[in-house]
Amino acid sequence: MREVLLWLLECPSVTGAEQRLCDELEARLRRLPGWEVHRTGDNLAVRRKSPDPSRPTIAFAGHLDTVPEPEGGLPVRIEGELVYGRGASDMKAGDAVMLELLERFDWEGSWAEPVFVFYAGEEGDYEENGLEDVFRELPWVLEADLAFCPEPTENRLELGCVGTSQVEITFRGKAAHAARPWLGENALTKAGELLSELHELRPLEVAVDGLTFREVLTPTMARGGTAKNVVPDAFRINVNYRFAPGKDRRDVERTFKELLRGRAEFEITDFAPSGPVNLNNPLLERFIETVSPEVQPKQAWTDVARFAARGVAAVNFGPGIPDQAHRREEHVRLPLLEECYGKLARYLGDSRRAA
Amino acid sequence: MREVLLWLLECPSVTGAEQRLCDELEARLRRLPGWEVHRTGDNLAVRRKSPDPSRPTIAFAGHLDTVPEPEGGLPVRIEGELVYGRGASDMKAGDAVMLELLERFDWEGSWAEPVFVFYAGEEGDYEENGLEDVFRELPWVLEADLAFCPEPTENRLELGCVGTSQVEITFRGKAAHAARPWLGENALTKAGELLSELHELRPLEVAVDGLTFREVLTPTMARGGTAKNVVPDAFRINVNYRFAPGKDRRDVERTFKELLRGRAEFEITDFAPSGPVNLNNPLLERFIETVSPEVQPKQAWTDVARFAARGVAAVNFGPGIPDQAHRREEHVRLPLLEECYGKLARYLGDSRRAA
């Protein structure tokens, strides 16, 4: 497992520059007998050459790309049981477990039919995510009965995912010379009341299928004004709204209408749907029974929501350490990879047949 | 007077491109017998070749530059008694009256010794104002006993001028991922309370020598945040503070300390002093008695404060229409130029000697 992880880490794959890693991985996979390798862009989807149609299908989807290295670099190195490198936790550790399952696991003896997706562009813009290319070009991936996204969860099963929306709020005023501000209307100070309200706002806890998600409204960026001596006629605030599973775009609109009460305009500039909890999925029930009785809500947005939007139940379960994602000294603990592999192998090799 | 104004308007002189107008004006002035023309940069200072040292000196200072023409241009044209063109009111009308006084007025018969300054760079940065070059290179200009700045006042005598300061306020927070904002501290929402307070603030009326100035605190620009999914760790607001004559930099500091009460940091990024009212200046008293019994406070900042900072009493009195300054269809009324010239001629030609 250590070698697989190091092999992945040694080949940089910052978002937009995944081609080399994808090439090397493709070559490696094509050398394996019994597997069918499909490529679209810098994304790979892999299934067995002779799948057993009677088995339920389990998909694993891991992104190959990482955020850039920090200034000064982040050399790949081992210190005891820690492995350092960009992507060590987010999420080449997960990719390594997937590759190990692909190369070493005895799929003949499993009850499940596997599909592996390695894709590009997860850390970049919402629209440029390689998983969407896979869904479009290789739609058989969407026939899976359950998908695992081995994003860093430190081997905890995280269910659902909050949706996230970017909303631009615009306060309007009337320009005037700053020597005579009473002739204008200050769009910036008009926003004071709303900002004060948001300052007092606490996360709203929402229970979904027994899991507690936290809904938050966070102003993240703001800009206004045209010159230092002019009363600003517009002030714009970007608010990031994270909402619980079960809510959709209309709920976002309603939330902002109620929040603003006509005091400002708003526009939803970005919307990523929430992902359902899927506790009623029999293959997920089986995973919970077999290896992971504890479940947690996913407070961040991940690509499980993309699967959900296409009707595929998906969960987050991976060996990376969440706090290490994007860190200057990003690392992962090797025993977490072993544990992750062990749990998945136990699940997939369980003698019972899926319901 | 109309020809003089048209002559000035026909030669564009946007800030930074005053050279051609300055060249043409210099050539015109050098053709006049009896006058001494001094040039530094694109600034001119003119005095009589044989001044009478027993007379008090009156300076006139008019800027040659204008703001740029609006999109689509602003052709020079006459419509009845209106003259259109960039700078018509701000302040080539004032320059025209100065030029008329220089070329036509009978200075031999006056009680006053005149100095005329035509300068560049008034509409640009505070630091690049040509008047400062004149003060440095031709310091005899500062021997004036009273200076008139014929900025647009529609022939009203405007005394003093408010000071103006730009102050950058910085709220500090702690960055965190917007999915877990409770791990950070939002610098943007922290500013809500202050913005609400400033929204309620009314101009503070301050009486100086019987004139009422309005002190105002106007947030004009704001920016904050580094990414749409990150709790902002800093939020900056530029506040333009206009303060009454008599206050200085220490007063600005005190005002912001009291306003912020430790809630945010602040830095004075620009400071232009206020200008005193000078009601006790005998030459000004004489002007008030002779031609302008009504006086008004100057709510905007003008170069009278530069004279004041060098110990020269200065006032605003000019034929331009204040509301026309920088307007898309900037114009001036010709009778205002005649009236302005008439009032100044009456003042300067008055048979009494100055006190």
PDB file of C-alpha atoms in Angstrom, chain A residues 158 162 166 168 177-182 185-186 188-196 198-199 203 214 216-232 235 237-240 242 269-270 298-301, chain B residues 158 162 166 168 177-182 185-186 188-196 198-199 203 214 216-232 235 237-240 242 269-270 298-301:
ATOM      1  CA  GLU A 158     -20.044  10.206   6.333  1.00  0.00           C
ATOM      2  CA  VAL A 162     -24.818  19.783   2.650  1.00  0.00           C
ATOM      3  CA  GLN A 166     -23.143  31.345  -3.636  1.00  0.00           C
ATOM      4  CA  GLU A 168     -24.613  37.814  -4.437  1.00  0.00           C
ATOM      5  CA  HIS A 177     -19.940  63.848  -3.672  1.00  0.00           C
ATOM      6  CA  ALA A 178     -18.625  62.818  -0.271  1.00  0.00           C
ATOM      7  CA  ALA A 179     -18.548  66.483   0.777  1.00  0.00           C
ATOM      8  CA  ARG A 180     -22.357  66.498   0.564  1.00  0.00           C
ATOM      9  CA  PRO A 181     -23.362  62.928   1.356  1.00  0.00           C
ATOM     10  CA  TRP A 182     -26.877  64.019   2.313  1.00  0.00           C
ATOM     11  CA  GLU A 185     -27.774  57.455  -0.325  1.00  0.00           C
ATOM     12  CA  ASN A 186     -24.957  55.302   1.000  1.00  0.00           C
ATOM     13  CA  LEU A 188     -22.486  50.605   2.116  1.00  0.00           C
ATOM     14  CA  THR A 189     -23.972  51.804   5.378  1.00  0.00           C
ATOM     15  CA  LYS A 190     -27.360  50.435   4.289  1.00  0.00           C
ATOM     16  CA  ALA A 191     -25.798  46.976   4.622  1.00  0.00           C
ATOM     17  CA  GLY A 192     -24.863  47.519   8.271  1.00  0.00           C
ATOM     18  CA  GLU A 193     -28.121  46.189   9.655  1.00  0.00           C
ATOM     19  CA  LEU A 194     -27.960  42.954   7.644  1.00  0.00           C
ATOM     20  CA  LEU A 195     -24.299  42.376   8.503  1.00  0.00           C
ATOM     21  CA  SER A 196     -25.129  42.869  12.179  1.00  0.00           C
ATOM     22  CA  LEU A 198     -25.596  37.827  10.196  1.00  0.00           C
ATOM     23  CA  HIS A 199     -22.989  38.461  12.880  1.00  0.00           C
ATOM     24  CA  PRO A 203     -25.561  27.665  12.763  1.00  0.00           C
ATOM     25  CA  ARG A 214     -25.527  22.550  10.341  1.00  0.00           C
ATOM     26  CA  VAL A 216     -24.719  28.293   7.813  1.00  0.00           C
ATOM     27  CA  LEU A 217     -24.914  31.659   6.067  1.00  0.00           C
ATOM     28  CA  THR A 218     -21.439  33.114   5.669  1.00  0.00           C
ATOM     29  CA  PRO A 219     -20.661  36.440   4.008  1.00  0.00           C
ATOM     30  CA  THR A 220     -17.304  35.709   2.414  1.00  0.00           C
ATOM     31  CA  MET A 221     -16.506  38.586   0.075  1.00  0.00           C
ATOM     32  CA  ALA A 222     -17.618  42.174  -0.250  1.00  0.00           C
ATOM     33  CA  ARG A 223     -16.866  45.127  -2.437  1.00  0.00           C
ATOM     34  CA  GLY A 224     -18.322  48.537  -3.052  1.00  0.00           C
ATOM     35  CA  GLY A 225     -17.570  52.109  -3.995  1.00  0.00           C
ATOM     36  CA  THR A 226     -16.099  53.773  -7.054  1.00  0.00           C
ATOM     37  CA  ALA A 227     -13.856  56.488  -5.609  1.00  0.00           C
ATOM     38  CA  LYS A 228     -12.688  57.701  -2.235  1.00  0.00           C
ATOM     39  CA  ASN A 229     -14.688  60.913  -2.460  1.00  0.00           C
ATOM     40  CA  VAL A 230     -17.956  59.522  -3.800  1.00  0.00           C
ATOM     41  CA  VAL A 231     -20.898  58.123  -1.838  1.00  0.00           C
ATOM     42  CA  PRO A 232     -21.119  54.493  -3.042  1.00  0.00           C
ATOM     43  CA  PHE A 235     -22.351  47.445  -2.325  1.00  0.00           C
ATOM     44  CA  ILE A 237     -21.735  40.931  -0.603  1.00  0.00           C
ATOM     45  CA  ASN A 238     -21.160  37.315  -1.554  1.00  0.00           C
ATOM     46  CA  VAL A 239     -22.854  34.981   0.895  1.00  0.00           C
ATOM     47  CA  ASN A 240     -22.049  31.284   0.953  1.00  0.00           C
ATOM     48  CA  ARG A 242     -24.720  25.706   3.148  1.00  0.00           C
ATOM     49  CA  THR A 269     -24.600  32.799  -8.791  1.00  0.00           C
ATOM     50  CA  ASP A 270     -23.699  29.206  -7.980  1.00  0.00           C
ATOM     51  CA  LYS A 298     -21.033  15.304   5.893  1.00  0.00           C
ATOM     52  CA  GLN A 299     -20.842  19.002   6.650  1.00  0.00           C
ATOM     53  CA  ALA A 300     -18.857  19.861   3.517  1.00  0.00           C
ATOM     54  CA  TRP A 301     -19.953  19.551  -0.084  1.00  0.00           C
TER      55      TRP A 301
ATOM     56  CA  GLU B 158     -17.274  81.366   0.191  1.00  0.00           C
ATOM     57  CA  VAL B 162     -13.549  71.981   5.340  1.00  0.00           C
ATOM     58  CA  GLN B 166      -9.174  59.526   3.995  1.00  0.00           C
ATOM     59  CA  GLU B 168      -8.770  53.210   6.163  1.00  0.00           C
ATOM     60  CA  HIS B 177     -13.629  27.180   5.615  1.00  0.00           C
ATOM     61  CA  ALA B 178     -17.108  28.545   4.975  1.00  0.00           C
ATOM     62  CA  ALA B 179     -18.556  25.080   5.663  1.00  0.00           C
ATOM     63  CA  ARG B 180     -17.426  25.460   9.285  1.00  0.00           C
ATOM     64  CA  PRO B 181     -17.533  29.198   9.923  1.00  0.00           C
ATOM     65  CA  TRP B 182     -17.715  28.660  13.675  1.00  0.00           C
ATOM     66  CA  GLU B 185     -14.209  34.847  12.997  1.00  0.00           C
ATOM     67  CA  ASN B 186     -15.924  36.833  10.282  1.00  0.00           C
ATOM     68  CA  LEU B 188     -17.062  41.330   7.467  1.00  0.00           C
ATOM     69  CA  THR B 189     -19.982  40.792   9.819  1.00  0.00           C
ATOM     70  CA  LYS B 190     -17.949  42.371  12.631  1.00  0.00           C
ATOM     71  CA  ALA B 191     -18.253  45.639  10.700  1.00  0.00           C
ATOM     72  CA  GLY B 192     -22.057  45.529  10.704  1.00  0.00           C
ATOM     73  CA  GLU B 193     -22.444  47.413  13.964  1.00  0.00           C
ATOM     74  CA  LEU B 194     -20.181  50.279  12.881  1.00  0.00           C
ATOM     75  CA  LEU B 195     -21.832  50.552   9.467  1.00  0.00           C
ATOM     76  CA  SER B 196     -25.227  50.696  11.173  1.00  0.00           C
ATOM     77  CA  LEU B 198     -22.628  55.415  10.438  1.00  0.00           C
ATOM     78  CA  HIS B 199     -25.924  54.882   8.625  1.00  0.00           C
ATOM     79  CA  PRO B 203     -23.978  65.764   9.506  1.00  0.00           C
ATOM     80  CA  ARG B 214     -21.087  70.433   8.180  1.00  0.00           C
ATOM     81  CA  VAL B 216     -19.478  64.342   7.662  1.00  0.00           C
ATOM     82  CA  LEU B 217     -18.126  60.806   7.945  1.00  0.00           C
ATOM     83  CA  THR B 218     -18.752  58.920   4.718  1.00  0.00           C
ATOM     84  CA  PRO B 219     -17.715  55.325   4.078  1.00  0.00           C
ATOM     85  CA  THR B 220     -16.922  55.429   0.378  1.00  0.00           C
ATOM     86  CA  MET B 221     -15.183  52.171  -0.501  1.00  0.00           C
ATOM     87  CA  ALA B 222     -15.005  48.722   1.020  1.00  0.00           C
ATOM     88  CA  ARG B 223     -13.422  45.409   0.217  1.00  0.00           C
ATOM     89  CA  GLY B 224     -12.867  42.136   1.989  1.00  0.00           C
ATOM     90  CA  GLY B 225     -12.545  38.408   1.569  1.00  0.00           C
ATOM     91  CA  THR B 226     -10.148  36.159  -0.306  1.00  0.00           C
ATOM     92  CA  ALA B 227     -12.403  33.443  -1.744  1.00  0.00           C
ATOM     93  CA  LYS B 228     -16.078  32.618  -1.928  1.00  0.00           C
ATOM     94  CA  ASN B 229     -15.749  29.657   0.414  1.00  0.00           C
ATOM     95  CA  VAL B 230     -13.496  31.198   3.056  1.00  0.00           C
ATOM     96  CA  VAL B 231     -14.505  33.189   6.136  1.00  0.00           C
ATOM     97  CA  PRO B 232     -12.876  36.602   5.555  1.00  0.00           C
ATOM     98  CA  PHE B 235     -12.459  43.776   5.873  1.00  0.00           C
ATOM     99  CA  ILE B 237     -13.523  50.367   4.718  1.00  0.00           C
ATOM    100  CA  ASN B 238     -12.337  53.722   3.423  1.00  0.00           C
ATOM    101  CA  VAL B 239     -14.017  56.561   5.270  1.00  0.00           C
ATOM    102  CA  ASN B 240     -13.856  60.113   3.980  1.00  0.00           C
ATOM    103  CA  ARG B 242     -14.695  66.225   6.223  1.00  0.00           C
ATOM    104  CA  THR B 269      -4.024  57.530   4.434  1.00  0.00           C
ATOM    105  CA  ASP B 270      -4.617  61.076   3.226  1.00  0.00           C
ATOM    106  CA  LYS B 298     -17.128  76.399   1.785  1.00  0.00           C
ATOM    107  CA  GLN B 299     -18.297  72.847   2.320  1.00  0.00           C
ATOM    108  CA  ALA B 300     -15.858  71.339  -0.187  1.00  0.00           C
ATOM    109  CA  TRP B 301     -12.082  71.265   0.001  1.00  0.00           C
TER     110      TRP B 301
END
